[in-house]
Short mmCIF file of C-alpha atoms in Angstrom, two decimals:
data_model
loop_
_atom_site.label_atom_id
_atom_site.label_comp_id
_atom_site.label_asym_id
_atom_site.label_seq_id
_atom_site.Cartn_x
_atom_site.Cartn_y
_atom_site.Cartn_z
CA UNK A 976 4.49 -86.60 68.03
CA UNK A 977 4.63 -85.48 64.61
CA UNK A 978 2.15 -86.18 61.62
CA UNK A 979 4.67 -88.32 60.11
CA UNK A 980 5.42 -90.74 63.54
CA UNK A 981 1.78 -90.92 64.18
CA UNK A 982 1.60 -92.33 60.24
CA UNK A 983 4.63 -94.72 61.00
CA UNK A 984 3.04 -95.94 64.32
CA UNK A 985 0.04 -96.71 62.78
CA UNK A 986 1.83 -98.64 59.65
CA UNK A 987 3.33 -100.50 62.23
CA UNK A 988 0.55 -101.90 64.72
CA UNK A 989 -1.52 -102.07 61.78
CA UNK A 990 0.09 -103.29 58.91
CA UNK A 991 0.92 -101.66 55.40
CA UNK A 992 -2.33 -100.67 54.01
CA UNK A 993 -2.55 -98.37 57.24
CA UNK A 994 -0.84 -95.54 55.90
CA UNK A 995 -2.80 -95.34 52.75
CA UNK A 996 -6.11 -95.25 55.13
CA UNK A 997 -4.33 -92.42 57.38
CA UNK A 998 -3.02 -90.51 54.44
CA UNK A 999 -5.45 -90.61 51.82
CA UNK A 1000 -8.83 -89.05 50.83
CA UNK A 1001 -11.92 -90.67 52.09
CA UNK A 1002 -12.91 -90.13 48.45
CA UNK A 1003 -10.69 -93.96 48.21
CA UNK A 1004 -13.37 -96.83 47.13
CA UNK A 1005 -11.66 -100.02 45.81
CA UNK A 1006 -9.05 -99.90 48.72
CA UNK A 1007 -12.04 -100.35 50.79
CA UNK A 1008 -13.64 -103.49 48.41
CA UNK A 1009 -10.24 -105.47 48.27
CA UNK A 1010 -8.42 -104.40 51.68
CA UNK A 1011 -4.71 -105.72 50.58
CA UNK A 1012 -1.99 -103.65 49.01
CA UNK A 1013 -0.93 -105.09 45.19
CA UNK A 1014 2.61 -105.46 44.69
CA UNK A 1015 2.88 -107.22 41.10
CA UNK A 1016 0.63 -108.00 38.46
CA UNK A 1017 0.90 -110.28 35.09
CA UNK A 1018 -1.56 -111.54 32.84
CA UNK A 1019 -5.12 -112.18 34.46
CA UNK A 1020 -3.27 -112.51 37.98
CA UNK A 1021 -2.27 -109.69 40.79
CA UNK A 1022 -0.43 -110.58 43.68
CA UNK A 1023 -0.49 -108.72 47.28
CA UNK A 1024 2.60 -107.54 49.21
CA UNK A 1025 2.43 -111.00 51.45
CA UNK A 1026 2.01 -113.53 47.84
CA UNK A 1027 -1.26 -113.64 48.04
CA UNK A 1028 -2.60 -113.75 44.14
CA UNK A 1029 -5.55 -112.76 43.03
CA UNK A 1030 -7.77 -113.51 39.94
CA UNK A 1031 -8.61 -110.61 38.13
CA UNK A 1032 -12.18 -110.36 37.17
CA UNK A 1033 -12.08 -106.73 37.12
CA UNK A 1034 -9.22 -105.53 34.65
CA UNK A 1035 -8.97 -102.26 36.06
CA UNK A 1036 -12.89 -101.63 35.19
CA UNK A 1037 -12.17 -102.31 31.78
CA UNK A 1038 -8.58 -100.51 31.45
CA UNK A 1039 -5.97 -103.49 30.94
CA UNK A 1040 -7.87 -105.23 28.42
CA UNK A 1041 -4.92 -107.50 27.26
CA UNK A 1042 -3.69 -108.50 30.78
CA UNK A 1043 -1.65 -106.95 33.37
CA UNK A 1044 2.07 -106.45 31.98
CA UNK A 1045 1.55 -107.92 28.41
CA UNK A 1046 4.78 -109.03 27.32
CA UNK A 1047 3.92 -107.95 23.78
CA UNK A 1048 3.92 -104.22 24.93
CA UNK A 1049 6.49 -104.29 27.38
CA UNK A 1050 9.38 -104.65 25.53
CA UNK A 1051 8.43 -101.55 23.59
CA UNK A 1052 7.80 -99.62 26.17
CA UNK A 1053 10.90 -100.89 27.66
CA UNK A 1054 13.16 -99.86 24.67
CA UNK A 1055 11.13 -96.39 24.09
CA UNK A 1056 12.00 -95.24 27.52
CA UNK A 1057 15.77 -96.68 27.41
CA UNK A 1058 16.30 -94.68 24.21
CA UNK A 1059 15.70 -91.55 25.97
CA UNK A 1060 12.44 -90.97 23.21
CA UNK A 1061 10.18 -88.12 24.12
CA UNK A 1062 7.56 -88.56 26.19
CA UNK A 1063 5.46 -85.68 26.92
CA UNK A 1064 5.02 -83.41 24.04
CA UNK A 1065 1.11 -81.62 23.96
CA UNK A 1066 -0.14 -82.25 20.43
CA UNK A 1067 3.16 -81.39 18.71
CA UNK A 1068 4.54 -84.11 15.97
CA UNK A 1069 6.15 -87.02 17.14
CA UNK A 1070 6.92 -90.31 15.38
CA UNK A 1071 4.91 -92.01 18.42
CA UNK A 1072 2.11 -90.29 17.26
CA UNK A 1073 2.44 -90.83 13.81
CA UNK A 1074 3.13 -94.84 13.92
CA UNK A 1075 -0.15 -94.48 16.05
CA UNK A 1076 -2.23 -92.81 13.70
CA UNK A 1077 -1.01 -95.25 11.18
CA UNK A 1078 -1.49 -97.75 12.91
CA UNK A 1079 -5.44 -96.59 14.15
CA UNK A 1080 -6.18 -96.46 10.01
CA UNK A 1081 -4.27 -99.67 8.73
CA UNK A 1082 -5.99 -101.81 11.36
CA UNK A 1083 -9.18 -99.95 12.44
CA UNK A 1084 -10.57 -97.53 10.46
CA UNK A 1085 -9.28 -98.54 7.09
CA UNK A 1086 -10.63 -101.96 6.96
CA UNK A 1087 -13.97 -100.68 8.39
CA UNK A 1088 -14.76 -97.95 5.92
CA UNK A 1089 -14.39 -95.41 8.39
CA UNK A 1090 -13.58 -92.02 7.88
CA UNK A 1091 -13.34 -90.17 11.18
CA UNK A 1092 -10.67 -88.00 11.93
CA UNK A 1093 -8.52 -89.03 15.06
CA UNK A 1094 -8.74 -86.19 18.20
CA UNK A 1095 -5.96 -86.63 21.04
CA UNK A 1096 -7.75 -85.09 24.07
CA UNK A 1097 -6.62 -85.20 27.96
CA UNK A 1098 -6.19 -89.04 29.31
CA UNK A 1099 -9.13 -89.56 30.15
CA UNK A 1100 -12.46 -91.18 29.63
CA UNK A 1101 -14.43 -88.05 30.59
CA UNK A 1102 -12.07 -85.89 28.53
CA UNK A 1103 -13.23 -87.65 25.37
CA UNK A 1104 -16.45 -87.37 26.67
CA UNK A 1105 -16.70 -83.49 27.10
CA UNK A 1106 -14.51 -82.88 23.43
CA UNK A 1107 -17.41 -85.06 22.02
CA UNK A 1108 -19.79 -82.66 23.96
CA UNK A 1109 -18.26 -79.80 23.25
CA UNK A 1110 -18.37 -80.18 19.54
CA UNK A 1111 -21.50 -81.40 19.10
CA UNK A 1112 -22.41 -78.28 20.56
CA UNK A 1113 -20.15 -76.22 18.08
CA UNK A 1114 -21.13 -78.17 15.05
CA UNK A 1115 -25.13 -78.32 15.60
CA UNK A 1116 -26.20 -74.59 17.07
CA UNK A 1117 -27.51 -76.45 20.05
CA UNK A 1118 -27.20 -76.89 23.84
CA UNK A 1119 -28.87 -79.88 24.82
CA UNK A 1120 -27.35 -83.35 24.99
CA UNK A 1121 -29.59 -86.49 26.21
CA UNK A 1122 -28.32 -89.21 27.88
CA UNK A 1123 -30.28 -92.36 29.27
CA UNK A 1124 -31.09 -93.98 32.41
CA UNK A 1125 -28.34 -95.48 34.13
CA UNK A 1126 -25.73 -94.28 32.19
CA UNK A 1127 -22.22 -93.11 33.14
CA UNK A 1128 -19.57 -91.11 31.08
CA UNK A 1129 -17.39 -89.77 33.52
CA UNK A 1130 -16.91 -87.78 36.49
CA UNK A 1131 -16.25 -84.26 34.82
CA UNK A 1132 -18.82 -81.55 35.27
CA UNK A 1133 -20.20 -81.71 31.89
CA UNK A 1134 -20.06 -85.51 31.58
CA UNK A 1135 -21.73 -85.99 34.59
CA UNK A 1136 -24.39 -83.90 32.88
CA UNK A 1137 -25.11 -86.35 30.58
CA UNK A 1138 -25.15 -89.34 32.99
CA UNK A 1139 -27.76 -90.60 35.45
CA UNK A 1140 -26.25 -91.48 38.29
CA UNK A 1141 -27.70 -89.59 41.58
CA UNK A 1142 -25.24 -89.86 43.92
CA UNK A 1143 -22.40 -88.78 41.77
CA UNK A 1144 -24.39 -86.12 40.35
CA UNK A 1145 -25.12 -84.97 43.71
CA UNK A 1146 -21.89 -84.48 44.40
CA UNK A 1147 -20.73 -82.48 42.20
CA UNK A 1148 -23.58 -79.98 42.57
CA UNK A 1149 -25.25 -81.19 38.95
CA UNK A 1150 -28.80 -80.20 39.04
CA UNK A 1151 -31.33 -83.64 39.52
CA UNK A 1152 -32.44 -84.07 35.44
CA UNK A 1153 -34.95 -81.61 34.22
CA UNK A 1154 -36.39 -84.39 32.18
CA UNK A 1155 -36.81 -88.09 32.23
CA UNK A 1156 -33.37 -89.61 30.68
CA UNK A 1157 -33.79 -91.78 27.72
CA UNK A 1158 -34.44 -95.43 28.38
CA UNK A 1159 -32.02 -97.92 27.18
CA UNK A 1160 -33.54 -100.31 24.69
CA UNK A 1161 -36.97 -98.66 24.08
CA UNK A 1162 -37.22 -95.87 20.76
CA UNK A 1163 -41.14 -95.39 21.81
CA UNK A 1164 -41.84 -92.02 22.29
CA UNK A 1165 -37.85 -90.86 20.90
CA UNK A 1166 -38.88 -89.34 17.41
CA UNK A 1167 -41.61 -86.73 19.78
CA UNK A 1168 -38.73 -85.79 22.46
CA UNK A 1169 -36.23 -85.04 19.57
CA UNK A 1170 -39.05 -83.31 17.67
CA UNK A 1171 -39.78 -81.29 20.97
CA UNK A 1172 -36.65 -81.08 22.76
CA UNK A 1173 -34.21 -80.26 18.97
CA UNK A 1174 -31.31 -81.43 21.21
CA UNK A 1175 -27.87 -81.17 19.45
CA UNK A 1176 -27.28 -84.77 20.19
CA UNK A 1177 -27.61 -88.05 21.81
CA UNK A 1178 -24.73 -90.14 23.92
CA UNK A 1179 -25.21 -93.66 24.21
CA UNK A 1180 -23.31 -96.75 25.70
CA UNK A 1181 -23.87 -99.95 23.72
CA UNK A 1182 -23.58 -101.58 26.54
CA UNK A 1183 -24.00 -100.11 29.67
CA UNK A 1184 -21.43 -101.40 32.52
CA UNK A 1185 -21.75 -99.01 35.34
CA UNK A 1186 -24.96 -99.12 34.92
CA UNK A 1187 -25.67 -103.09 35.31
CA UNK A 1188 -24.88 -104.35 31.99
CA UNK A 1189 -27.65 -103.22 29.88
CA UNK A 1190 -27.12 -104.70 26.75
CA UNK A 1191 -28.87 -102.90 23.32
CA UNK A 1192 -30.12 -104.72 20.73
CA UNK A 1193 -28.59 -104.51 17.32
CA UNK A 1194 -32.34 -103.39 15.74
CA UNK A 1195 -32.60 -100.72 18.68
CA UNK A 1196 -29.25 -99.30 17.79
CA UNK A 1197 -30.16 -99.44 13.87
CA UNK A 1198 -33.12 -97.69 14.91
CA UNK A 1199 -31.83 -94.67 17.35
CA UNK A 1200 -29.27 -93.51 14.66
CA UNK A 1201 -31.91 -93.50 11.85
CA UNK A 1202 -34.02 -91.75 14.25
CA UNK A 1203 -30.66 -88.95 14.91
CA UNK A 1204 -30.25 -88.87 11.30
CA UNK A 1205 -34.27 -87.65 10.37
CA UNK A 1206 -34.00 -85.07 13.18
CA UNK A 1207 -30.75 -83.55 12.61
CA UNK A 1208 -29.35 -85.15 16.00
CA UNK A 1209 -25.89 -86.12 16.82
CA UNK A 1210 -25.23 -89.70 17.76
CA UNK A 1211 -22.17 -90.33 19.88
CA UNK A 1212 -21.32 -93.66 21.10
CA UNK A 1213 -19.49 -93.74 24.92
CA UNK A 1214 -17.03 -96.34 23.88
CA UNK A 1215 -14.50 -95.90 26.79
CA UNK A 1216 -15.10 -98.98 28.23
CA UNK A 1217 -16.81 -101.86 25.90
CA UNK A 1218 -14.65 -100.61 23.15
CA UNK A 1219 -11.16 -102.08 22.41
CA UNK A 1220 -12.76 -105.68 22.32
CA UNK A 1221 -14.35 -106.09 25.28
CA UNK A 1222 -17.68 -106.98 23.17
CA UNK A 1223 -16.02 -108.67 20.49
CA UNK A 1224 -15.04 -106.73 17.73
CA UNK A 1225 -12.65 -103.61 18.45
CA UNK A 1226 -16.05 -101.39 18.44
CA UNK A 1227 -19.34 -102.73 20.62
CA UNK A 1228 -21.35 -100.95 17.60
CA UNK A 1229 -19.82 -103.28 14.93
CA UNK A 1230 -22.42 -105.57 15.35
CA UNK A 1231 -25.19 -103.41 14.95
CA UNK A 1232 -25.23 -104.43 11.29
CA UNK A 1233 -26.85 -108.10 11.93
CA UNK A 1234 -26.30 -108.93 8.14
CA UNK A 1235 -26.61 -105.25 7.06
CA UNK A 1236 -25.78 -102.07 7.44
CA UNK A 1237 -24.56 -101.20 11.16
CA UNK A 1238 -24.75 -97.71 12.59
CA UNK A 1239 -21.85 -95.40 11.92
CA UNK A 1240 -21.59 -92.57 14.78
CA UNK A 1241 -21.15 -89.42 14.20
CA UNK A 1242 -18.64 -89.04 17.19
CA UNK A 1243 -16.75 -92.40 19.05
CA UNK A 1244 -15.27 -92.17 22.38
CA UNK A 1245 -12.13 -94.14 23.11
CA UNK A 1246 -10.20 -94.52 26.06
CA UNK A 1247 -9.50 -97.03 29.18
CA UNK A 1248 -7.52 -99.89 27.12
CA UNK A 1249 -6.72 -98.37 24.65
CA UNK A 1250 -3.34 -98.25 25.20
CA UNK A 1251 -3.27 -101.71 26.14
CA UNK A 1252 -0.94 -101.39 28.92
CA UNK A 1253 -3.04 -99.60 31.76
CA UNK A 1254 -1.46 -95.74 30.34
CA UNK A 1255 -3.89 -93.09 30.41
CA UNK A 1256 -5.16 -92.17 26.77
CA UNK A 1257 -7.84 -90.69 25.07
CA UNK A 1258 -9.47 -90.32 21.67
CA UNK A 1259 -12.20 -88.92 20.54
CA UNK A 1260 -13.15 -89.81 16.62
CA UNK A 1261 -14.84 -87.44 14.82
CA UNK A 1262 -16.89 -87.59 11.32
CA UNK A 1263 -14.67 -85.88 8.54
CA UNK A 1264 -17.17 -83.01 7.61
CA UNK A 1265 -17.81 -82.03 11.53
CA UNK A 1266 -14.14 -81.57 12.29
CA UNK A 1267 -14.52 -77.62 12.26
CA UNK A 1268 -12.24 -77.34 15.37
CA UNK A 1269 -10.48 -74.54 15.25
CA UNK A 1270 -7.06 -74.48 16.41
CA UNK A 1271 -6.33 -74.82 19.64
CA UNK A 1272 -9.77 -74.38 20.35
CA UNK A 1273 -10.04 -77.38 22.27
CA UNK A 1274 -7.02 -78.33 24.36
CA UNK A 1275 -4.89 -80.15 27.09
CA UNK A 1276 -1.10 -80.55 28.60
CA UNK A 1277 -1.54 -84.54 28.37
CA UNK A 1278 -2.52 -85.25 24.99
CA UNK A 1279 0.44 -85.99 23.61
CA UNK A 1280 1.45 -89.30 26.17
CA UNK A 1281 3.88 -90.49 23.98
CA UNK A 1282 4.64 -93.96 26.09
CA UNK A 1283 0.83 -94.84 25.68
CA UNK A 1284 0.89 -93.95 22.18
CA UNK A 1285 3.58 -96.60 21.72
CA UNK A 1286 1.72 -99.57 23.39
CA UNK A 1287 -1.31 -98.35 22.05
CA UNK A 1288 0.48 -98.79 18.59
CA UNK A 1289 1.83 -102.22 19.58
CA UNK A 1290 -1.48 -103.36 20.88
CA UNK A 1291 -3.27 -102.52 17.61
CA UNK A 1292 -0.58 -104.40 15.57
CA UNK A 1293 -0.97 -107.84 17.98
CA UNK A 1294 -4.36 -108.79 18.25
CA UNK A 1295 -6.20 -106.23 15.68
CA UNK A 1296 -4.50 -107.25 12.24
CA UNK A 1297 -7.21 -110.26 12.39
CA UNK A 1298 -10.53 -111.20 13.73
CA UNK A 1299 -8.34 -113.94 15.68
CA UNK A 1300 -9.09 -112.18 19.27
CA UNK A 1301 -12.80 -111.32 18.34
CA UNK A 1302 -13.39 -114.85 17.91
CA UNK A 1303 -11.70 -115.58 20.81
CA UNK A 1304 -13.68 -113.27 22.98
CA UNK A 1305 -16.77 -113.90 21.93
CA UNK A 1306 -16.38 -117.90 22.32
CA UNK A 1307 -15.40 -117.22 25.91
CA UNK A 1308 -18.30 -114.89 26.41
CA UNK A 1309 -20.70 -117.85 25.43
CA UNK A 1310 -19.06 -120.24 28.07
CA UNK A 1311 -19.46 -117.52 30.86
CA UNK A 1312 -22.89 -116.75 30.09
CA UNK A 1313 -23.27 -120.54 30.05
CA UNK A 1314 -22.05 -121.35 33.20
CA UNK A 1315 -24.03 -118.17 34.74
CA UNK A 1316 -27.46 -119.56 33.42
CA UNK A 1317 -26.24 -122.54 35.24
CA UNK A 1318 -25.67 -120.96 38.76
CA UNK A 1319 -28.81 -118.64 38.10
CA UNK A 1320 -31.43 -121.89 37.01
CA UNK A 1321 -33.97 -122.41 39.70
CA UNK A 1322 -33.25 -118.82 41.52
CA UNK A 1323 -34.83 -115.33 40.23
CA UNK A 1324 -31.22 -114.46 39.62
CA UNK A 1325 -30.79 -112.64 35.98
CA UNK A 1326 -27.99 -113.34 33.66
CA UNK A 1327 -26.81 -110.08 30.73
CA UNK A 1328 -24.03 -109.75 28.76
CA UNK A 1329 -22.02 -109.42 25.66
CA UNK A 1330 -18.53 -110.45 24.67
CA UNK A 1331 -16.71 -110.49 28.05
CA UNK A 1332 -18.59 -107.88 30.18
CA UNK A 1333 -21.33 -109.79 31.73
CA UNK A 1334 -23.48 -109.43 35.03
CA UNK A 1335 -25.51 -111.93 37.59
CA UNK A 1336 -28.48 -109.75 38.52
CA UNK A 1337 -28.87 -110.35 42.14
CA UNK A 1338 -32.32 -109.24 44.41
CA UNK A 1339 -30.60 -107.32 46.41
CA UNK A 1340 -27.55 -104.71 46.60
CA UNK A 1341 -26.21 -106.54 49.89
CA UNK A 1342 -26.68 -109.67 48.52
CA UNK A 1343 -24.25 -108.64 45.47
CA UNK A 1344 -21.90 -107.46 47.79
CA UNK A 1345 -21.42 -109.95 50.12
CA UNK A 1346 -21.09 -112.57 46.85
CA UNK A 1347 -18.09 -109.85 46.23
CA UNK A 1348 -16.59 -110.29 49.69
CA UNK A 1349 -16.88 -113.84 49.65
CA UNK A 1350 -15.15 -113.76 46.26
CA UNK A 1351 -12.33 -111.65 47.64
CA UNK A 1352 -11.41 -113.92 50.21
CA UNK A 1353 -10.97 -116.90 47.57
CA UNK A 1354 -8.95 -115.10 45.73
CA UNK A 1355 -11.32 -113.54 42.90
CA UNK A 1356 -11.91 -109.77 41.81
CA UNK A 1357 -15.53 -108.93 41.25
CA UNK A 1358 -17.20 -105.68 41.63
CA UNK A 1359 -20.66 -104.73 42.08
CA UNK A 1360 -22.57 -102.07 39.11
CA UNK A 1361 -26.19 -101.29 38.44
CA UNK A 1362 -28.80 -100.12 40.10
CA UNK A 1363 -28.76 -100.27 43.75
CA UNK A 1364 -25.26 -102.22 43.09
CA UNK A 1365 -27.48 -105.74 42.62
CA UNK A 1366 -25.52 -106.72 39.69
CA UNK A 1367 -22.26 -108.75 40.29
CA UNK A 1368 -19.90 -107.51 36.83
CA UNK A 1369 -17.32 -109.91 35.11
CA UNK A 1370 -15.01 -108.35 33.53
CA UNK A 1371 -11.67 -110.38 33.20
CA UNK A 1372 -9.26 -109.22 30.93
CA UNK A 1373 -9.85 -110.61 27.23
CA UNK A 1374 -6.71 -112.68 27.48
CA UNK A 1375 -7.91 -114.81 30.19
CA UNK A 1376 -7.31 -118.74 29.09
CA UNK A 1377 -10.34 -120.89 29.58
CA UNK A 1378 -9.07 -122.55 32.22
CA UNK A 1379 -8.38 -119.34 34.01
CA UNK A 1380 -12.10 -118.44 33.73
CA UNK A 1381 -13.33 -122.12 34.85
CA UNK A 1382 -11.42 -121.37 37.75
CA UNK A 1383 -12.61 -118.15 38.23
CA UNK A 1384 -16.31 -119.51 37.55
CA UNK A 1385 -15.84 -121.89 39.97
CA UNK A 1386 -14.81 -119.21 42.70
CA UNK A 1387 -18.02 -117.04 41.92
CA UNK A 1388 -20.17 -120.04 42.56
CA UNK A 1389 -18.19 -121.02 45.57
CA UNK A 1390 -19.31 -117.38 46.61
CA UNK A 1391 -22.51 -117.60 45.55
CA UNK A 1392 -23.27 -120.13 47.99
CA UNK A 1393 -21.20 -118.86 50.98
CA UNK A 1394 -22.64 -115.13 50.51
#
């Protein structure tokens, strides 16, 4: 019997979701998490190949923002690919790109006062990672980049550098850190390492979500970029996935002000929604006076994704011409993190968040997991981040009605007690 019987056997005695086990890597993860097979997908819902829907406290970790499908994008995407418009097109000049650049300073950077200059990289989160990297490198003289403990940036070689995650450093053959990462939160000791260690910059997550959720305080932000600034470092802010909203304002370093100035980074990276449909894309912003790229020094065959430059466009124009969605997200935050203290009073249980990325610290690893089980067979998507995997993430896309996140609430606790 060939490969491709033994495959079609196996599909059917065992179902649908048996070819993707036979014929896929055993690199697959969230296959294994939520064993069903998605078929269709709209709003804060995603349904299974048998009906079964699903309640999306996930948002593919942190990529569909805006819901699954928006109808606000789709029609433009709908139309751009109808018209026969370019799609692929490296970093040439399109007027996708161009109604997204305008777009990026009439509703973004203008209105903030910020004066970066916009760099289309690969797709990906990591690929904005290692351009930031790269020039940091270029601009300061120096090697070294610090990163802090339990921090992830991405799964390339030299964002994986900068991360602390064991396992995943592990395998891919990155050395175990020669020095104790940073610790989220805490500037004691900082101004000595910097003084000793003259590395070319710093990457930081505002808010750390694969790592559990670590939240940094508005003062300790204030004070790690005055701290960059009096030592010549470069601070670059790993906005892949708390950007785009998911804190509140479009950037999770926008409230770092707290009634003053807030920190302006030298370098911001930008992917996972920022298309706002779930299409890869990539930016990295860059201060003005460090743009010394040269050309074609730093490139890629994707960068010019002209389909996700048209949602991303769209996107921008819907819920970024106001604070209306801010508002909005932040409200919704405050009922989650209510409702969390709630199922976490009397227990040891921790409660963290900001915005709509928020975490229920759990003892143990298999304690968070099996609360994720149990809230896969109700019907709700919750994954597991953090240290040992004890903290259970919420992350439901930032267009999820109240009543959508009661009921998902309502599932967790349900979970909660079964687990």
């Amino acid at each position: 019997m060939d490969a491709y019987s033994i495959c079609e056997e196996c599909e059917s005695i065992l179902g649908g979701i048996a070819i993707l086990g036979v014929s896929e890597s055993a690199v697959r993860n969230y296959c294994r998490t939520w064993p069903a097979v998605f078929d269709r997908a709209e709003g804060s819902w995603l349904t299974d190949e048998d009906g079964n829907r699903y309640l999306d406290f996930f948002a593919g970790a942190g990529g569909v923002n805006y819901g699954h499908n928006n109808p606000a994008f789709k029609g433009e995407l709908v139309d751009y690919l109808t018209g026969n418009r370019i799609v692929h097109s490296l970093d040439m000049g399109t007027v996708a790109k161009r109604e997204l650049l305008a777009a990026l300073d009439r509703y973004l950077l203008g209105p903030r006062g910020l004066d970066y200059r916009v760099q289309f990289t690969g797709p990906t989160g990591a690929a904005t990672v290692e351009a930031a990297l790269e020039l940091a490198r270029k601009v300061t003289g120096r090697h070294l980049v610090l990163g802090f403990r339990d921090s992830f940036h991405g799964m390339s070689l030299g964002a994986m550098g900068v991360s602390d995650n064991s396992i995943s450093r592990s395998a891919h053959g990155v050395a175990p850190h020669r020095q104790t990462p940073l610790v989220h939160g805490e500037l004691s000791g900082l101004a000595e390492v910097f003084a000793e260690r003259r590395p070319a910059a710093v990457i930081v997550e505002t808010v750390q979500g694969e790592g559990g959720v670590h939240v940094g305080s508005a003062a300790w932000l204030r004070g790690l970029s005055a701290l960059c600034r009096e030592h010549g470092v470069l601070l670059i802010v790993d906005d892949i996935q708390v950007g785009c909203g998911r804190t509140g304002p479009f950037f999770s370093f926008e409230t770092s002000g707290d009634g003053g100035p807030g920190v302006v980074p030298d370098l911001v990276c930008l992917s996972k929604s920022l298309s706002g449909y779930g299409l890869p894309l990539a930016l990295t912003l860059i201060r003005a006076d460090l743009d010394i790229w040269s050309p074609g020094e730093h490139s890629g065959t994707f960068r010019g994704h002209n389909l996700a430059f048209v949602t991303a466009a769209k996107a921008l124009e819907t819920y970024w011409a106001d604070d209306a969605l801010e508002k909005d997200t932040l409200a919704k935050g405050e009922l989650v993190r209510g409702r969390l203290a709630e199922l976490a009073a009397g227990t040891p249980w921790e409660v963290r968040g900001a915005g709509l990325i928020n975490g229920l610290v759990l003892p143990t690893g298999e304690q968070a997991r099996a609360v994720c089980a149990a809230a896969f067979a109700r019907g709700l998507l919750v994954e597991t981040a953090g240290d040992r995997g004890r903290v259970v993430k919420l992350m439901p896309p930032l267009t999820t009605t109240t009543d959508e996140l009661e009921q998902g609430l309502g599932l967790l606790a349900a979970s909660c007690a079964a687990a």
